[in-house]
Short mmCIF file of C-alpha atoms in Angstrom, two decimals:
data_model
loop_
_atom_site.label_atom_id
_atom_site.label_comp_id
_atom_site.label_asym_id
_atom_site.label_seq_id
_atom_site.Cartn_x
_atom_site.Cartn_y
_atom_site.Cartn_z
CA MET A 3 42.12 -18.47 -20.00
CA GLN A 4 42.43 -14.73 -19.93
CA LEU A 5 41.24 -13.17 -16.67
CA THR A 6 38.78 -10.36 -17.07
CA LYS A 7 37.36 -8.01 -14.49
CA LYS A 8 34.09 -9.97 -14.54
CA ASN A 9 35.89 -13.30 -13.97
CA ILE A 10 37.95 -11.87 -11.10
CA THR A 11 34.79 -10.61 -9.40
CA LEU A 12 33.08 -14.00 -9.83
CA TRP A 13 36.04 -15.92 -8.37
CA PHE A 14 36.26 -13.46 -5.49
CA ILE A 15 32.59 -14.03 -4.63
CA ILE A 16 33.00 -17.82 -4.81
CA LEU A 17 36.08 -17.67 -2.56
CA LEU A 18 34.30 -15.39 -0.11
CA TRP A 19 31.33 -17.76 0.20
CA ALA A 20 33.69 -20.74 0.57
CA LEU A 21 35.31 -19.00 3.54
CA LEU A 22 32.03 -17.81 5.06
CA VAL A 23 30.33 -21.23 5.17
CA PRO A 24 32.70 -22.77 7.75
CA VAL A 25 32.80 -19.50 9.70
CA LEU A 26 29.02 -19.38 9.93
CA ALA A 27 28.88 -23.06 10.90
CA TYR A 28 31.40 -22.51 13.69
CA VAL A 29 29.66 -19.40 15.04
CA ALA A 30 26.25 -21.10 14.95
CA SER A 31 27.62 -24.14 16.80
CA THR A 32 28.89 -21.94 19.63
CA ASP A 33 26.08 -19.36 19.72
CA LEU A 34 22.92 -19.96 17.70
CA LYS A 35 21.62 -16.38 17.98
CA ALA A 36 24.96 -14.95 16.89
CA GLY A 37 25.07 -17.37 13.96
CA VAL A 38 21.56 -16.44 12.84
CA GLY A 39 22.31 -12.74 13.25
CA LEU A 40 25.50 -13.00 11.22
CA SER A 41 23.69 -14.94 8.48
CA VAL A 42 20.96 -12.31 8.30
CA MET A 43 23.56 -9.54 8.09
CA ILE A 44 25.39 -11.26 5.24
CA VAL A 45 22.20 -11.98 3.28
CA GLY A 46 20.99 -8.43 3.91
CA ALA A 47 24.27 -6.97 2.70
CA ALA A 48 24.06 -9.09 -0.45
CA ILE A 49 20.50 -7.91 -1.13
CA CYS A 50 21.49 -4.28 -0.60
CA LEU A 51 24.38 -4.75 -3.03
CA VAL A 52 21.95 -6.09 -5.64
CA CYS A 53 19.71 -3.06 -5.06
CA VAL A 54 22.65 -0.71 -5.62
CA THR A 55 23.82 -2.41 -8.81
CA ASN A 56 20.31 -2.75 -10.29
CA TYR A 57 17.88 -0.19 -8.87
CA LYS A 58 14.95 -1.37 -11.02
CA LEU A 59 15.24 -4.88 -9.61
CA GLY A 60 15.84 -3.32 -6.20
CA TYR A 61 12.51 -1.47 -6.50
CA TYR A 62 10.67 -4.80 -6.72
CA ILE A 63 12.85 -6.38 -4.04
CA TYR A 64 11.99 -3.51 -1.69
CA ILE A 65 8.25 -3.94 -2.29
CA THR A 66 8.39 -7.71 -1.85
CA ILE A 67 10.40 -7.64 1.36
CA THR A 68 8.38 -4.77 2.83
CA MET A 69 5.10 -6.55 2.14
CA THR A 70 6.32 -9.80 3.73
CA LEU A 71 8.26 -8.34 6.68
CA PRO A 72 5.27 -8.77 9.05
CA LEU A 73 5.37 -12.52 8.35
CA LEU A 74 9.07 -12.69 9.24
CA GLU A 75 8.35 -10.64 12.35
CA ARG A 76 5.71 -13.14 13.47
CA MET A 77 8.14 -16.01 12.84
CA SER A 78 10.65 -14.34 15.15
CA GLY A 79 8.04 -14.25 17.93
CA SER A 80 8.50 -10.60 18.84
CA GLU A 81 8.26 -7.11 17.35
CA GLN A 82 11.39 -6.15 15.43
CA SER A 83 12.85 -2.90 14.10
CA VAL A 84 11.51 -3.51 10.61
CA GLY A 85 11.80 0.19 9.80
CA VAL A 86 15.59 -0.12 9.81
CA VAL A 87 15.39 -2.89 7.22
CA MET A 88 13.05 -0.84 5.03
CA ASP A 89 15.28 2.24 5.27
CA ALA A 90 18.42 0.27 4.40
CA LEU A 91 16.81 -1.35 1.38
CA LEU A 92 15.26 1.86 0.06
CA LEU A 93 18.44 3.87 0.52
CA SER A 94 20.34 1.16 -1.37
CA VAL A 95 17.83 1.46 -4.22
CA LEU A 96 18.13 5.27 -4.15
CA PHE A 97 21.95 5.12 -4.22
CA GLY A 98 21.77 2.73 -7.17
CA CYS A 99 19.41 5.12 -8.95
CA ILE A 100 21.75 8.06 -8.29
CA PHE A 101 24.87 6.17 -9.36
CA LYS A 102 23.18 4.99 -12.54
CA ARG A 103 21.85 8.56 -12.99
CA GLY A 104 18.32 7.20 -13.24
CA ASP A 105 16.61 7.33 -16.59
CA GLU A 106 16.74 10.12 -19.18
CA THR A 107 12.94 10.32 -19.30
CA ILE A 108 12.90 11.70 -15.74
CA LYS A 109 13.93 15.04 -17.25
CA LYS A 110 10.51 15.33 -18.87
CA VAL A 111 8.76 15.51 -15.51
CA LYS A 112 8.01 19.08 -14.45
CA PHE A 113 8.52 18.68 -10.71
CA PHE A 114 7.59 22.25 -9.78
CA ARG A 115 4.62 22.58 -12.12
CA ASP A 116 2.85 19.26 -11.80
CA PRO A 117 -0.17 19.72 -9.47
CA LEU A 118 0.18 16.33 -7.79
CA LEU A 119 3.88 16.79 -7.10
CA MET A 120 3.28 20.35 -5.90
CA CYS A 121 0.71 19.02 -3.41
CA LEU A 122 3.31 16.61 -2.12
CA PHE A 123 5.97 19.34 -1.86
CA LEU A 124 3.62 21.68 0.02
CA TYR A 125 2.59 18.89 2.38
CA LEU A 126 6.26 18.18 3.08
CA ILE A 127 6.78 21.86 3.93
CA ILE A 128 3.80 21.65 6.32
CA LEU A 129 5.39 18.64 8.01
CA PHE A 130 8.68 20.50 8.47
CA MET A 131 6.79 23.46 9.93
CA GLU A 132 5.08 21.15 12.43
CA PHE A 133 8.46 20.88 14.15
CA PHE A 134 7.81 24.38 15.51
CA ASN A 135 4.20 23.66 16.51
CA PRO A 136 3.91 24.72 20.18
CA GLU A 137 1.31 21.99 20.79
CA THR A 138 3.84 19.23 20.06
CA HIS A 139 5.56 17.79 23.11
CA SER A 140 7.96 15.34 21.48
CA PHE A 141 10.74 15.71 18.93
CA LEU A 142 10.83 11.90 18.59
CA GLY A 143 7.21 11.76 17.41
CA TRP A 144 7.91 14.38 14.74
CA TYR A 145 11.10 12.57 13.69
CA VAL A 146 9.35 9.20 13.31
CA PHE A 147 6.56 10.72 11.20
CA MET A 148 9.05 12.60 9.00
CA ARG A 149 11.12 9.46 8.57
CA VAL A 150 8.10 7.51 7.30
CA SER A 151 7.03 10.40 5.05
CA LEU A 152 10.48 10.82 3.51
CA ARG A 153 10.54 7.09 2.86
CA CYS A 154 7.39 7.52 0.74
CA TYR A 155 8.90 10.48 -1.14
CA ILE A 156 12.07 8.53 -1.93
CA PHE A 157 9.97 5.60 -3.10
CA LEU A 158 8.05 7.96 -5.39
CA TYR A 159 11.26 9.41 -6.86
CA VAL A 160 12.67 5.95 -7.57
CA GLY A 161 9.35 4.96 -9.15
CA LEU A 162 9.56 7.94 -11.51
CA ASN A 163 12.87 6.48 -12.71
CA VAL A 164 11.57 2.89 -12.92
CA PHE A 165 8.46 3.56 -15.04
CA ASN A 166 9.95 4.68 -18.33
CA SER A 167 7.32 3.28 -20.68
CA LEU A 168 3.90 1.68 -20.70
CA LYS A 169 5.67 -1.68 -20.87
CA ASP A 170 7.16 -0.98 -17.44
CA VAL A 171 3.66 -0.20 -16.16
CA ARG A 172 2.33 -3.50 -17.48
CA THR A 173 5.21 -5.34 -15.83
CA PHE A 174 4.50 -3.70 -12.49
CA MET A 175 0.77 -4.41 -12.65
CA LYS A 176 1.45 -8.10 -13.40
CA TYR A 177 3.83 -8.25 -10.46
CA TRP A 178 1.43 -6.41 -8.13
CA LEU A 179 -1.54 -8.63 -8.97
CA ILE A 180 0.56 -11.79 -8.64
CA LEU A 181 1.77 -10.60 -5.23
CA GLY A 182 -1.83 -9.85 -4.25
CA THR A 183 -2.94 -13.29 -5.43
CA ALA A 184 -0.24 -14.91 -3.30
CA ALA A 185 -1.45 -12.91 -0.30
CA ALA A 186 -5.07 -13.88 -1.00
CA PHE A 187 -4.16 -17.57 -1.32
CA TYR A 188 -2.20 -17.47 1.94
CA CYS A 189 -5.23 -15.89 3.65
CA CYS A 190 -7.47 -18.69 2.35
CA ILE A 191 -5.03 -21.24 3.79
CA GLN A 192 -5.26 -19.43 7.14
CA GLN A 193 -9.05 -19.67 6.99
CA TRP A 194 -9.26 -23.28 5.85
CA HIS A 195 -6.49 -24.74 8.04
CA GLY A 196 -6.25 -22.19 10.85
CA LEU A 197 -3.44 -19.87 11.88
CA LEU A 198 0.01 -21.37 12.18
CA PRO A 199 1.34 -21.80 15.74
CA TYR A 200 3.77 -18.89 15.53
CA GLU A 201 0.96 -16.62 14.25
CA GLN A 202 -1.29 -17.60 17.14
CA ALA A 203 1.51 -17.04 19.63
CA PHE A 204 2.30 -13.62 18.16
CA ILE A 205 -1.24 -12.20 18.32
CA ASN A 206 -1.71 -13.64 21.81
CA LYS A 207 1.48 -11.95 22.97
CA TYR A 208 0.43 -8.42 22.01
CA ARG A 209 -2.86 -7.12 23.35
CA GLU A 210 -3.49 -4.52 20.65
CA LYS A 211 -3.00 -7.08 17.88
CA PHE A 212 -5.29 -9.54 19.66
CA GLY A 213 -7.97 -6.83 19.92
CA THR A 214 -7.88 -6.01 16.19
CA THR A 215 -7.77 -9.67 15.11
CA MET A 216 -10.35 -11.37 17.33
CA ILE A 217 -13.96 -10.27 16.82
CA ILE A 218 -17.33 -11.68 17.91
CA SER A 219 -17.92 -13.45 14.59
CA GLY A 220 -14.45 -15.03 14.47
CA ILE A 221 -10.94 -14.05 13.38
CA ARG A 222 -10.02 -11.20 11.05
CA LEU A 223 -7.32 -12.70 8.86
CA PHE A 224 -4.31 -10.72 7.65
CA SER A 225 -2.32 -13.03 5.33
CA PHE A 226 1.38 -12.07 5.46
CA MET A 227 0.63 -8.35 5.86
CA SER A 228 0.69 -6.24 9.00
CA ASP A 229 -3.02 -6.33 9.86
CA ALA A 230 -6.46 -7.22 8.51
CA ALA A 231 -7.47 -3.63 7.69
CA VAL A 232 -4.60 -2.88 5.32
CA PHE A 233 -4.90 -6.36 3.80
CA GLY A 234 -8.60 -5.87 3.10
CA ILE A 235 -8.03 -2.48 1.47
CA ILE A 236 -5.41 -3.91 -0.91
CA MET A 237 -7.66 -6.86 -1.74
CA ALA A 238 -10.51 -4.47 -2.59
CA CYS A 239 -8.30 -2.33 -4.86
CA ASN A 240 -6.99 -5.43 -6.67
CA ILE A 241 -10.52 -6.77 -7.19
CA ILE A 242 -11.50 -3.48 -8.82
CA MET A 243 -8.53 -3.52 -11.19
CA MET A 244 -9.00 -7.17 -12.19
CA LEU A 245 -12.73 -6.80 -12.82
CA ILE A 246 -11.85 -3.91 -15.13
CA LEU A 247 -9.29 -6.04 -16.96
CA LEU A 248 -11.98 -8.67 -17.61
CA THR A 249 -13.75 -6.20 -19.93
CA ALA A 250 -10.87 -6.29 -22.40
CA LYS A 251 -11.39 -7.79 -25.84
CA ARG A 252 -10.17 -11.32 -26.48
CA THR A 253 -7.53 -9.95 -28.83
CA VAL A 254 -6.12 -7.91 -25.92
CA ILE A 255 -6.45 -10.43 -23.08
CA THR A 256 -6.92 -14.03 -24.22
CA ILE A 257 -9.49 -16.41 -22.73
CA PRO A 258 -6.89 -18.51 -20.82
CA ILE A 259 -5.52 -15.34 -19.19
CA LYS A 260 -9.06 -14.23 -18.32
CA ILE A 261 -9.67 -17.58 -16.65
CA VAL A 262 -6.57 -17.02 -14.55
CA ILE A 263 -7.82 -13.53 -13.66
CA ILE A 264 -11.23 -14.93 -12.67
CA ILE A 265 -9.56 -17.49 -10.37
CA SER A 266 -7.48 -14.69 -8.85
CA ILE A 267 -10.62 -12.57 -8.35
CA MET A 268 -12.30 -15.47 -6.55
CA LEU A 269 -9.33 -15.80 -4.19
CA HIS A 270 -9.29 -12.04 -3.61
CA VAL A 271 -13.04 -11.97 -2.87
CA LEU A 272 -12.70 -14.82 -0.37
CA ALA A 273 -9.70 -13.13 1.25
CA LEU A 274 -11.54 -9.81 1.48
CA GLY A 275 -14.40 -11.58 3.21
CA TYR A 276 -12.07 -13.39 5.61
CA SER A 277 -10.30 -10.13 6.47
CA GLY A 278 -13.51 -8.75 7.95
CA THR A 279 -12.74 -5.29 6.53
CA ARG A 280 -16.15 -3.73 5.99
CA THR A 281 -14.48 -0.68 4.46
CA GLY A 282 -13.19 -2.94 1.69
CA TYR A 283 -16.69 -4.26 0.97
CA VAL A 284 -17.90 -0.72 0.31
CA MET A 285 -14.80 0.20 -1.72
CA VAL A 286 -15.44 -2.30 -4.51
CA PRO A 287 -18.79 -1.01 -5.85
CA LEU A 288 -17.79 2.64 -5.35
CA GLY A 289 -14.50 2.15 -7.17
CA LEU A 290 -16.17 0.40 -10.08
CA MET A 291 -18.51 3.38 -10.51
CA VAL A 292 -15.57 5.37 -11.91
CA PHE A 293 -14.95 2.72 -14.54
CA PHE A 294 -18.63 2.29 -15.42
CA MET A 295 -19.08 6.02 -15.95
CA ALA A 296 -16.09 6.14 -18.33
CA ASN A 297 -17.08 3.04 -20.34
CA LEU A 298 -20.88 2.79 -20.38
CA GLN A 299 -20.85 2.71 -24.18
CA LYS A 300 -19.03 -0.68 -24.26
CA ARG A 301 -20.84 -4.02 -24.27
CA ASN A 302 -18.27 -5.80 -22.08
CA THR A 303 -18.60 -3.09 -19.46
CA ILE A 304 -22.36 -3.59 -19.27
CA LEU A 305 -21.94 -7.37 -19.02
CA VAL A 306 -19.44 -7.06 -16.15
CA ALA A 307 -21.72 -4.56 -14.42
CA MET A 308 -24.68 -6.94 -14.69
CA ALA A 309 -22.63 -9.89 -13.42
CA PHE A 310 -21.31 -7.85 -10.51
CA ALA A 311 -24.81 -6.61 -9.62
CA PHE A 312 -26.21 -10.15 -9.69
CA PHE A 313 -23.39 -11.49 -7.50
CA SER A 314 -23.87 -8.60 -5.05
CA LEU A 315 -27.61 -9.25 -4.78
CA VAL A 316 -26.99 -12.94 -4.11
CA ILE A 317 -24.57 -12.08 -1.30
CA LEU A 318 -26.87 -9.44 0.24
CA TYR A 319 -30.22 -11.21 -0.05
CA GLY A 320 -29.41 -14.89 -0.65
CA PRO A 321 -30.35 -17.65 1.81
CA PHE A 322 -27.05 -17.47 3.70
CA HIS A 323 -27.78 -16.70 7.33
CA SER A 324 -25.29 -18.80 9.26
CA ASN A 325 -22.04 -17.80 7.53
CA PRO A 326 -20.35 -15.14 9.71
CA THR A 327 -18.34 -13.74 6.79
CA ILE A 328 -21.44 -13.09 4.66
CA VAL A 329 -23.28 -11.66 7.67
CA ARG A 330 -20.44 -9.19 8.21
CA VAL A 331 -20.51 -8.20 4.53
CA ARG A 332 -24.24 -7.52 4.79
CA THR A 333 -23.82 -5.27 7.82
CA ALA A 334 -21.72 -2.93 5.68
CA PHE A 335 -24.65 -2.27 3.33
CA ILE A 336 -27.97 -3.15 4.95
CA GLY A 337 -29.50 -3.35 8.38
CA LYS A 338 -29.14 -1.08 11.36
CA GLN A 339 -26.14 1.19 11.67
CA ASP A 340 -23.32 -0.39 13.63
CA GLU A 341 -22.70 1.06 17.08
CA SER A 342 -19.01 1.54 16.26
CA VAL A 343 -20.07 3.95 13.50
CA ASN A 344 -22.17 5.90 15.99
CA VAL A 345 -19.20 6.11 18.38
CA ARG A 346 -17.00 7.51 15.58
CA ASP A 347 -19.64 10.11 14.71
CA ARG A 348 -19.88 11.22 18.35
CA ASN A 349 -16.09 11.43 18.61
CA ARG A 350 -15.87 13.61 15.49
CA HIS A 351 -18.55 15.93 16.83
CA ARG A 352 -16.82 16.17 20.20
CA ILE A 353 -13.43 17.08 18.73
CA GLN A 354 -14.69 19.80 16.34
CA PRO A 355 -13.99 22.68 18.78
CA TYR A 356 -10.32 21.61 18.87
CA MET A 357 -10.14 21.72 15.04
CA HIS A 358 -11.45 25.30 14.93
CA ALA A 359 -9.18 26.45 17.77
CA HIS A 360 -5.99 24.96 16.23
CA PRO A 361 -5.69 25.88 12.52
CA PHE A 362 -2.22 24.27 12.36
CA GLY A 363 -3.26 21.16 14.26
CA GLY A 364 -1.81 19.63 17.36
CA GLY A 365 1.34 18.27 15.73
CA VAL A 366 2.15 14.98 14.01
CA ASN A 367 1.88 11.73 15.96
CA THR A 368 -0.31 13.29 18.64
CA THR A 369 -3.52 11.30 18.05
CA GLY A 370 -4.41 7.72 18.96
CA GLY A 371 -1.87 5.23 20.22
CA ASN A 372 1.00 7.20 18.69
CA GLY A 373 -0.07 10.19 20.78
CA VAL A 374 0.15 8.09 23.95
CA THR A 375 3.58 6.81 22.92
CA TYR A 376 5.21 10.03 21.72
CA ASN A 377 3.12 12.80 23.27
CA PRO A 378 1.69 11.54 26.56
CA GLY A 379 -0.54 14.08 28.24
CA HIS A 380 -1.43 15.75 24.94
CA GLN A 381 -5.08 16.67 24.53
CA LEU A 382 -5.32 14.44 21.44
CA ALA A 383 -3.39 11.50 22.93
CA ASP A 384 -5.41 8.27 22.73
CA PHE A 385 -8.13 9.96 20.65
CA GLN A 386 -8.93 7.33 18.03
CA THR A 387 -9.55 9.11 14.73
CA ASP A 388 -10.32 5.99 12.62
CA ASN A 389 -10.27 8.42 9.71
CA GLY A 390 -7.33 9.56 7.60
CA PHE A 391 -8.80 12.98 6.88
CA LEU A 392 -9.72 13.53 10.54
CA ARG A 393 -6.19 12.59 11.63
CA ALA A 394 -4.74 15.00 9.06
CA VAL A 395 -6.88 17.95 10.18
CA LEU A 396 -6.19 17.28 13.86
CA GLU A 397 -2.43 16.91 13.44
CA THR A 398 -1.61 19.31 10.58
CA GLY A 399 -4.64 21.60 10.45
CA TRP A 400 -7.00 22.43 7.60
CA ILE A 401 -4.19 23.10 5.14
CA GLY A 402 -2.67 19.69 5.78
CA MET A 403 -6.04 17.99 5.39
CA LEU A 404 -6.73 19.79 2.10
CA LEU A 405 -3.32 18.76 0.75
CA VAL A 406 -3.97 15.12 1.69
CA ALA A 407 -7.30 15.34 -0.15
CA GLY A 408 -5.43 17.00 -3.03
CA HIS A 409 -3.12 13.98 -3.32
CA PHE A 410 -6.10 11.77 -4.05
CA PHE A 411 -7.89 14.27 -6.29
CA PHE A 412 -4.94 14.87 -8.62
CA LEU A 413 -3.99 11.17 -8.62
CA ILE A 414 -7.48 10.27 -9.85
CA GLN A 415 -7.70 13.25 -12.22
CA ILE A 416 -4.35 12.50 -13.90
CA ALA A 417 -5.16 8.78 -14.17
CA VAL A 418 -8.49 9.55 -15.88
CA SER A 419 -6.72 12.02 -18.18
CA ASN A 420 -4.17 9.33 -19.07
CA PHE A 421 -7.06 6.95 -19.82
CA PHE A 422 -8.17 9.23 -22.65
CA ARG A 423 -4.58 9.98 -23.71
CA VAL A 424 -3.08 6.49 -24.19
CA LYS A 425 -3.89 4.55 -27.36
CA TRP A 426 -3.94 0.80 -26.64
CA GLU A 427 -6.93 -0.77 -24.89
CA LEU A 428 -4.89 -2.61 -22.25
CA ASP A 429 -3.12 0.60 -21.27
CA LYS A 430 -6.45 2.40 -21.11
CA LEU A 431 -7.82 -0.26 -18.78
CA LEU A 432 -4.75 -0.03 -16.54
CA MET A 433 -5.09 3.75 -16.30
CA ILE A 434 -8.81 3.69 -15.48
CA GLY A 435 -8.13 0.78 -13.11
CA ILE A 436 -5.65 2.93 -11.20
CA ALA A 437 -8.19 5.78 -11.14
CA ALA A 438 -10.95 3.50 -9.82
CA ALA A 439 -8.72 1.87 -7.20
CA SER A 440 -7.41 5.26 -6.09
CA PHE A 441 -10.96 6.61 -5.77
CA ALA A 442 -11.86 3.60 -3.63
CA ALA A 443 -8.77 4.23 -1.48
CA ALA A 444 -9.83 7.86 -1.09
CA ILE A 445 -13.24 6.69 0.12
CA SER A 446 -11.56 4.31 2.55
CA GLN A 447 -9.79 7.31 4.13
CA TYR A 448 -13.11 8.12 5.77
CA ALA A 449 -12.97 4.90 7.82
CA GLN A 450 -9.24 4.06 7.81
CA ASP A 451 -5.97 5.99 7.78
CA THR A 452 -5.17 4.46 4.41
CA SER A 453 -2.46 6.81 3.14
CA THR A 454 -0.11 6.29 6.11
CA LEU A 455 -0.29 2.49 6.34
CA VAL A 456 2.91 0.89 5.04
CA GLU A 457 1.46 -1.50 2.47
CA THR A 458 -1.22 0.85 1.12
CA SER A 459 1.23 3.74 0.91
CA ILE A 460 3.45 1.56 -1.30
CA MET A 461 0.47 0.96 -3.58
CA LEU A 462 -0.60 4.61 -3.70
CA TYR A 463 2.88 6.06 -4.26
CA ALA A 464 3.55 3.50 -6.98
CA PHE A 465 0.30 4.63 -8.63
CA MET A 466 1.42 8.26 -8.29
CA ALA A 467 4.74 7.50 -9.99
CA ILE A 468 2.94 5.69 -12.82
CA VAL A 469 0.33 8.34 -13.62
CA VAL A 470 2.75 11.26 -13.37
CA LYS A 471 5.38 9.61 -15.57
CA ILE A 472 2.92 8.39 -18.21
CA LYS A 473 1.38 11.85 -18.32
CA TYR A 474 4.66 13.33 -19.57
CA LEU A 475 5.72 10.36 -21.71
CA GLU A 476 2.45 10.33 -23.64
CA ARG A 477 2.50 14.11 -24.02
CA ALA A 478 5.89 14.04 -25.70
#
């Protein structure tokens, strides 16, 4: 048999694994931690190699591992340097994209003319300028924030190379909704059978995680994601997109597929309720408003709107008074204003003089817990913003806040424009679904720092890559 380069590589890999198995067994028998560490390094190196050789597959590997890293962290029993893993994976994907020279369609994107991309570039310049902010006390805090921001920008660039057609968009949306359904199902298992022992031990070990998980009415569940808040926001966005997909004609989405979508929606709704994220409860109806306004002339849209309104009325006014999840949902819409909302309003009013006195903000990572960690003694340290726009104006000034708002505005505007530009009904629904989910995420910024959370930033920057790329592909 003639040896080819492919055969030589295959035999080399087989021989390497044959040698590694006894080595790993010996190391593990003498030192378990060293054996586990070596195994993780080898598996990680193999995954990074896959990401380099196939950056499109690496894009999905990065999302999957990043979304499930909190679960692995809880299994380990202690907080780990997950950022290093994320950086290594994403850089491997970027190197693969560079070596493969990306996709030819990337040349159609006008990086320095597109309004959304220009907002991102200007915001990046603001972040670099914050290094010279005299209010900042820590270089480390600025470095950590820049590192996370650059990670998002790299992810966006890779996404612009991954989404080369509407078929790629459909593939991503299938993957994203399947991943969300898996997260929702895992959350339901947590609710029905209780947290696993290692999950209980992990939240009991860290005070801040215990405080955000345990509430008066029970436990805020988080699935395999980092916390309940980010999990609830993603569940709400997915519910919006799937309800929109249900309005498709039977020739576009068949009845069996719609049944699967309905089951997924039910799991998502249950998971959203179990997460205890009141912001997510408000996001769903507000996000659907975007879709209803764009499709009021369609019969299926009216039917879905009526069904959603009926279900909402049953939840809000039905004879369910002992279920803590339903009670928490109701408090987001009816009844007296929650005291926590009043506290946030008083905090915003109290901090307004600082906003006016510092047009360039107090520097990145100076508010909340990050302020205590990186900038102790800062005037903003330990000030809980609970608001993405408020954090932006306090840390980067009014210009930074306006650019953050601009991200959302142009994301929604381009998605709606794509909705009217694309031809096929399924693609139209995906575009308006992204617009509706992005609008809901923008609303959630008022109660959560949505754009900087790891999982939600993955969702938003993937949406940005999709709408920008489709804008130029459909224009051609």
